[in-house]
Coordinates of C-alpha atoms in Angstrom, one line a residue:
M11 CA 100.7 139.4 111.0
L12 CA 102.8 138.7 108.0
F13 CA 101.9 136.3 105.2
E14 CA 104.1 134.5 102.7
P15 CA 103.8 135.7 99.1
P16 CA 102.1 133.3 96.7
I17 CA 104.2 131.2 94.4
P18 CA 103.7 131.1 90.6
V19 CA 102.4 127.9 89.1
L20 CA 101.8 127.0 85.4
L21 CA 98.8 124.7 85.0
P22 CA 99.3 121.8 82.5
H23 CA 95.9 122.4 80.8
G24 CA 94.5 125.7 82.0
L25 CA 91.0 127.2 82.0
F26 CA 89.4 128.3 78.7
D27 CA 87.0 131.2 78.8
E28 CA 84.1 131.9 76.4
D29 CA 86.4 133.6 73.9
G30 CA 88.7 130.6 73.7
R31 CA 91.6 132.1 75.7
C32 CA 93.5 129.8 77.9
H33 CA 94.4 130.9 81.5
R34 CA 97.3 128.8 82.8
Q35 CA 99.4 131.1 85.0
G36 CA 98.3 131.0 88.5
E37 CA 99.4 132.2 92.0
L38 CA 99.2 129.6 94.7
R39 CA 99.5 130.5 98.3
P40 CA 100.3 128.1 101.2
L41 CA 97.6 126.5 103.2
T42 CA 96.6 128.3 106.4
G43 CA 96.0 126.5 109.6
R44 CA 92.2 126.8 109.0
E45 CA 92.6 124.9 105.7
E46 CA 95.0 122.4 107.3
W47 CA 92.4 121.7 110.0
A48 CA 89.6 121.3 107.5
L49 CA 91.5 118.8 105.5
A50 CA 92.7 116.9 108.6
Q51 CA 89.0 116.4 109.5
A52 CA 88.0 115.1 106.1
G53 CA 87.5 111.5 105.4
E54 CA 89.6 109.2 103.3
Q55 CA 87.7 110.1 100.1
L56 CA 87.3 113.9 99.7
D57 CA 84.1 115.3 98.2
P58 CA 85.1 117.1 95.0
R59 CA 83.2 120.1 96.2
T60 CA 85.4 120.3 99.3
V61 CA 88.4 120.2 97.0
S62 CA 87.0 123.0 94.9
A63 CA 86.5 125.2 98.0
L64 CA 90.1 124.4 99.1
L65 CA 91.6 125.4 95.7
A66 CA 89.5 128.6 95.6
S67 CA 91.0 129.6 98.9
C68 CA 94.5 128.9 97.8
L69 CA 94.4 130.3 94.2
G70 CA 94.9 134.0 94.4
R71 CA 94.9 134.5 90.7
L72 CA 94.5 132.4 87.5
G73 CA 95.4 134.3 84.3
D74 CA 93.0 137.2 84.0
Y75 CA 90.8 135.8 86.7
R76 CA 91.7 137.8 89.8
D77 CA 89.1 136.2 92.0
V78 CA 89.0 132.4 91.8
D79 CA 85.8 131.1 93.4
A80 CA 84.7 127.5 93.9
S81 CA 82.9 127.4 90.6
L82 CA 86.0 128.4 88.7
A83 CA 88.1 125.9 90.7
A84 CA 85.5 123.2 89.8
A85 CA 85.9 124.0 86.1
L86 CA 89.6 123.1 86.2
T87 CA 90.5 119.8 84.8
R88 CA 91.1 116.9 87.1
G89 CA 94.8 117.0 86.1
D90 CA 95.1 120.7 86.9
R91 CA 93.6 120.1 90.3
H92 CA 96.0 117.2 91.0
H93 CA 98.9 119.4 89.8
L94 CA 98.0 122.1 92.3
A95 CA 97.6 119.5 95.1
L96 CA 101.1 118.2 94.3
H97 CA 102.5 121.7 94.5
L98 CA 100.8 122.3 97.9
R99 CA 102.1 119.1 99.3
A100 CA 105.7 119.8 98.1
R101 CA 105.6 123.2 99.7
M102 CA 104.5 121.8 103.0
Y103 CA 106.5 118.6 103.2
G104 CA 109.2 118.9 100.5
D105 CA 109.6 117.4 97.0
R106 CA 110.4 113.9 98.2
L107 CA 107.6 111.4 99.0
M108 CA 108.3 108.1 100.7
L109 CA 105.6 105.4 100.4
V110 CA 105.3 101.9 101.6
A111 CA 103.4 99.3 99.6
R112 CA 102.6 95.7 100.5
C113 CA 103.2 93.0 97.8
P114 CA 99.9 91.5 96.6
A115 CA 101.5 88.2 95.4
P116 CA 100.1 85.2 97.2
G117 CA 102.3 84.0 100.0
C118 CA 104.5 87.1 99.9
G119 CA 103.1 90.2 101.5
A120 CA 106.5 91.9 101.8
L121 CA 106.7 95.6 102.2
A122 CA 108.4 97.7 99.5
D123 CA 109.6 101.3 99.7
V124 CA 108.6 103.6 96.9
D125 CA 110.6 106.8 96.6
V126 CA 108.9 109.5 94.6
R127 CA 109.9 113.0 93.5
L128 CA 106.7 115.1 93.2
S129 CA 108.4 117.5 90.7
A130 CA 108.8 114.5 88.4
L131 CA 105.1 113.8 88.6
A132 CA 104.1 117.4 87.8
P133 CA 106.6 118.9 85.4
E134 CA 105.8 122.2 83.8
R135 CA 104.3 121.8 80.3
P136 CA 105.5 124.8 78.2
D137 CA 103.0 124.2 75.3
A138 CA 99.4 125.0 75.7
A139 CA 97.0 122.1 75.4
P140 CA 93.9 122.1 73.1
E141 CA 90.6 122.7 74.8
V142 CA 89.2 119.5 73.2
L143 CA 90.6 116.5 71.4
R144 CA 89.1 115.4 68.1
V145 CA 88.8 111.8 67.0
V146 CA 87.4 110.7 63.6
L147 CA 85.0 107.8 64.1
P148 CA 82.7 105.9 61.7
E149 CA 79.8 107.7 63.4
G150 CA 81.4 111.1 62.7
T151 CA 84.0 113.4 64.4
A152 CA 84.0 113.1 68.1
E153 CA 85.2 115.8 70.5
V154 CA 86.4 114.7 73.9
R155 CA 87.6 116.9 76.8
E156 CA 89.4 116.2 80.0
P157 CA 87.2 115.5 83.1
T158 CA 86.8 118.5 85.5
G159 CA 86.0 119.0 89.1
E160 CA 82.4 119.5 88.0
D161 CA 82.4 116.0 86.4
D162 CA 83.8 114.5 89.5
A163 CA 81.2 116.2 91.7
A164 CA 78.4 114.8 89.4
L165 CA 79.8 111.3 89.8
W166 CA 80.2 111.7 93.6
G167 CA 76.5 111.7 94.2
A168 CA 75.6 109.3 91.4
G169 CA 74.5 105.8 92.3
G170 CA 74.5 102.7 90.1
T171 CA 77.2 100.3 89.1
R172 CA 80.7 101.1 88.2
E173 CA 79.8 100.6 84.5
E174 CA 76.9 103.0 84.8
R175 CA 79.0 105.7 86.5
S176 CA 81.7 105.2 83.8
A177 CA 79.0 105.7 81.0
L178 CA 77.8 108.8 82.8
L179 CA 81.3 110.3 82.9
W180 CA 82.0 109.6 79.2
S181 CA 78.6 111.0 78.2
R182 CA 79.7 114.3 79.9
L183 CA 83.0 114.3 78.1
V184 CA 82.2 113.4 74.5
E185 CA 80.2 114.9 71.7
V186 CA 79.8 113.3 68.3
E187 CA 79.2 115.8 65.4
G188 CA 78.4 118.5 67.9
R189 CA 75.7 116.3 69.6
P190 CA 75.9 115.7 73.3
L191 CA 75.6 112.1 74.3
S192 CA 73.5 110.4 77.0
A193 CA 74.9 107.6 79.1
G194 CA 72.8 105.2 76.9
D195 CA 74.2 106.8 73.7
W196 CA 77.8 106.2 75.0
K197 CA 77.1 102.5 75.7
A198 CA 75.4 102.2 72.3
L199 CA 78.6 103.2 70.5
P200 CA 80.5 100.3 69.0
A201 CA 83.4 99.1 71.3
R202 CA 85.9 100.1 68.6
S203 CA 84.7 103.7 68.7
R204 CA 84.6 103.9 72.5
H205 CA 88.2 102.5 72.6
A206 CA 89.4 105.1 70.0
V207 CA 87.9 107.9 72.2
A208 CA 89.4 106.6 75.4
L209 CA 92.8 106.1 73.7
A210 CA 92.8 109.6 72.3
L211 CA 92.1 111.0 75.8
A212 CA 94.8 108.8 77.4
E213 CA 97.4 109.9 74.9
G214 CA 96.4 113.6 74.9
T215 CA 95.8 114.1 78.5
T216 CA 97.8 116.8 80.4
A217 CA 97.1 115.2 83.8
P218 CA 100.1 114.1 86.0
D219 CA 100.9 110.4 85.7
L220 CA 100.0 109.3 89.2
G221 CA 100.5 105.5 88.5
L222 CA 103.6 104.3 90.3
M223 CA 105.5 101.0 89.9
A224 CA 107.9 99.3 92.3
R225 CA 109.6 95.9 92.7
C226 CA 108.9 93.7 95.6
P227 CA 112.2 93.2 97.5
R228 CA 111.4 89.6 98.3
C229 CA 109.8 88.0 95.2
S230 CA 110.5 90.7 92.5
A231 CA 106.9 91.0 91.6
W232 CA 105.7 94.4 90.2
L233 CA 103.7 96.5 92.6
E234 CA 101.2 99.1 91.2
L235 CA 100.1 102.1 93.1
E236 CA 97.7 104.9 92.2
L237 CA 98.5 108.2 94.0
D238 CA 95.6 110.5 95.0
P239 CA 97.3 113.8 95.8
F240 CA 94.4 115.3 97.8
S241 CA 93.8 112.1 99.9
L242 CA 97.6 112.0 100.5
L243 CA 97.7 115.6 101.7
A244 CA 94.6 115.0 104.0
R245 CA 96.2 111.9 105.5
E246 CA 99.4 113.6 106.3
L247 CA 97.6 116.6 107.8
R248 CA 95.5 114.3 109.8
G249 CA 98.7 112.8 111.3
G250 CA 99.7 116.3 112.4
A251 CA 96.4 117.5 113.7
A252 CA 97.5 117.1 117.4
R253 CA 100.5 119.3 116.7
L254 CA 98.3 122.0 115.1
E255 CA 96.1 122.1 118.3
T256 CA 99.2 122.5 120.4
E257 CA 100.5 125.3 118.2
V258 CA 97.2 127.2 118.6
H259 CA 97.3 126.7 122.4
V260 CA 100.8 127.9 122.8
L261 CA 100.5 131.0 120.6
A262 CA 97.1 131.9 122.1
F263 CA 98.4 131.5 125.6
H264 CA 101.6 133.6 125.1
Y265 CA 100.5 136.2 122.6
H266 CA 96.8 136.3 123.5
W267 CA 95.8 135.9 119.8
S268 CA 92.4 134.5 118.9
E269 CA 92.1 131.0 117.4
T270 CA 90.8 132.6 114.2
D271 CA 93.9 134.8 113.9
I272 CA 96.3 131.9 114.5
L273 CA 94.6 129.6 112.1
A274 CA 94.7 132.3 109.4
L275 CA 98.5 131.9 109.4
P276 CA 100.4 129.5 107.2
R277 CA 102.5 126.9 108.8
S278 CA 105.9 128.7 108.2
R279 CA 104.6 131.8 110.0
R280 CA 103.3 129.9 113.0
W281 CA 106.5 128.0 113.3
R282 CA 108.5 131.2 113.0
Y283 CA 106.6 132.8 115.9
L284 CA 107.0 129.6 117.9
E285 CA 110.8 129.7 117.3
L286 CA 110.9 133.3 118.5
L287 CA 109.0 132.4 121.6
R288 CA 111.3 129.5 122.3
R289 CA 114.4 131.7 122.0
E290 CA 112.9 134.3 124.3
L291 CA 112.0 131.7 126.9
E292 CA 115.6 130.3 126.7
G293 CA 117.0 133.8 127.0
R294 CA 118.6 133.7 123.6
P295 CA 118.8 136.5 121.0
L296 CA 115.6 136.7 118.9
V297 CA 117.8 137.2 115.8
D298 CA 121.1 135.4 115.2
G299 CA 124.0 137.8 115.6
W300 CA 122.3 140.1 118.1
S301 CA 123.6 140.3 121.6

C-alpha cells in the first residue's frame, strides 16, 4: 500500500537541545485512519498527553531528531503544537475555515459568519526565536519561556482555582536571577513585575494568534472567538466518524484487507482506492484516457 510523502514544515519557535541548537525544520505526514478515529473519539477538551502522542505519530523528523517520540512532542511550545495542528487541519480540509458565532449582546443573539484562512494564522517565521526572553525587574533579571506541552499536561491534572493554576503555570515559566519560582513566589512578586513578565511573553511569543474578531450582522457588536486547533480538528473528525466506518467496511469487503491495514492509510489513499473501486463497479476505465 502506498503512502503520501511527508510535507516540510517550519516551526515558529523550534526545539532547543542541550547544546543550544534550535531544531525547527520538520516533516509532517498526514493523519492515518487510526489517528482520525482516535481523535474522533476524544472529548471536547483533549488531554495534552493525547496531543503529544498524536504529534509524535505525525512528525517523521524534527531537525536532527529522526525519531520524534511523545516526550519530544511534549517539549514543543504550545505555539508550535498549535502551528502543527493548523497544518494538519489545512491538509485534510483545506486552508479556508468557516465558523459561525452567536452574538453575546443582550437581546440580539444573531449568528455571524467568520471566514478564516489558516495560512494567515500560521505564517512561516523566517527568523529563529530566542530560547528564553529576558526582562529586567526591580527584583533582578527574569527569564521567561513559552509554555510547552509538558506545562499544559501539568496543569491538566492540577486542581485548585483558576488563579492558583495560573500561578502554577507562571512558576514553571519564569526564573529570577537564575532561581526557579514556586507558585507562592510568583504571587508574591509585585503586580508591576508580574505585568512586565506577562507583557514580555505576549509581545515576544511565536505562537499563532488564535483570537478572532467579527462584527454582528444585526447590531454591529464585536464578537470575540478563541480558536483551539486540536479541538477543532477533533470536532470535524467526529462529524465524519460514520463515513470512516463505511470506508473501512467497503474496502474490507471488496479487497479483503484487515481493519488495521485500512486504518493505516491516510484519507487521500483510502479515497483513491474507493474511487478505483467505484470506476470498476461502473465499468469505467480505472485510469482516465484508457479504453
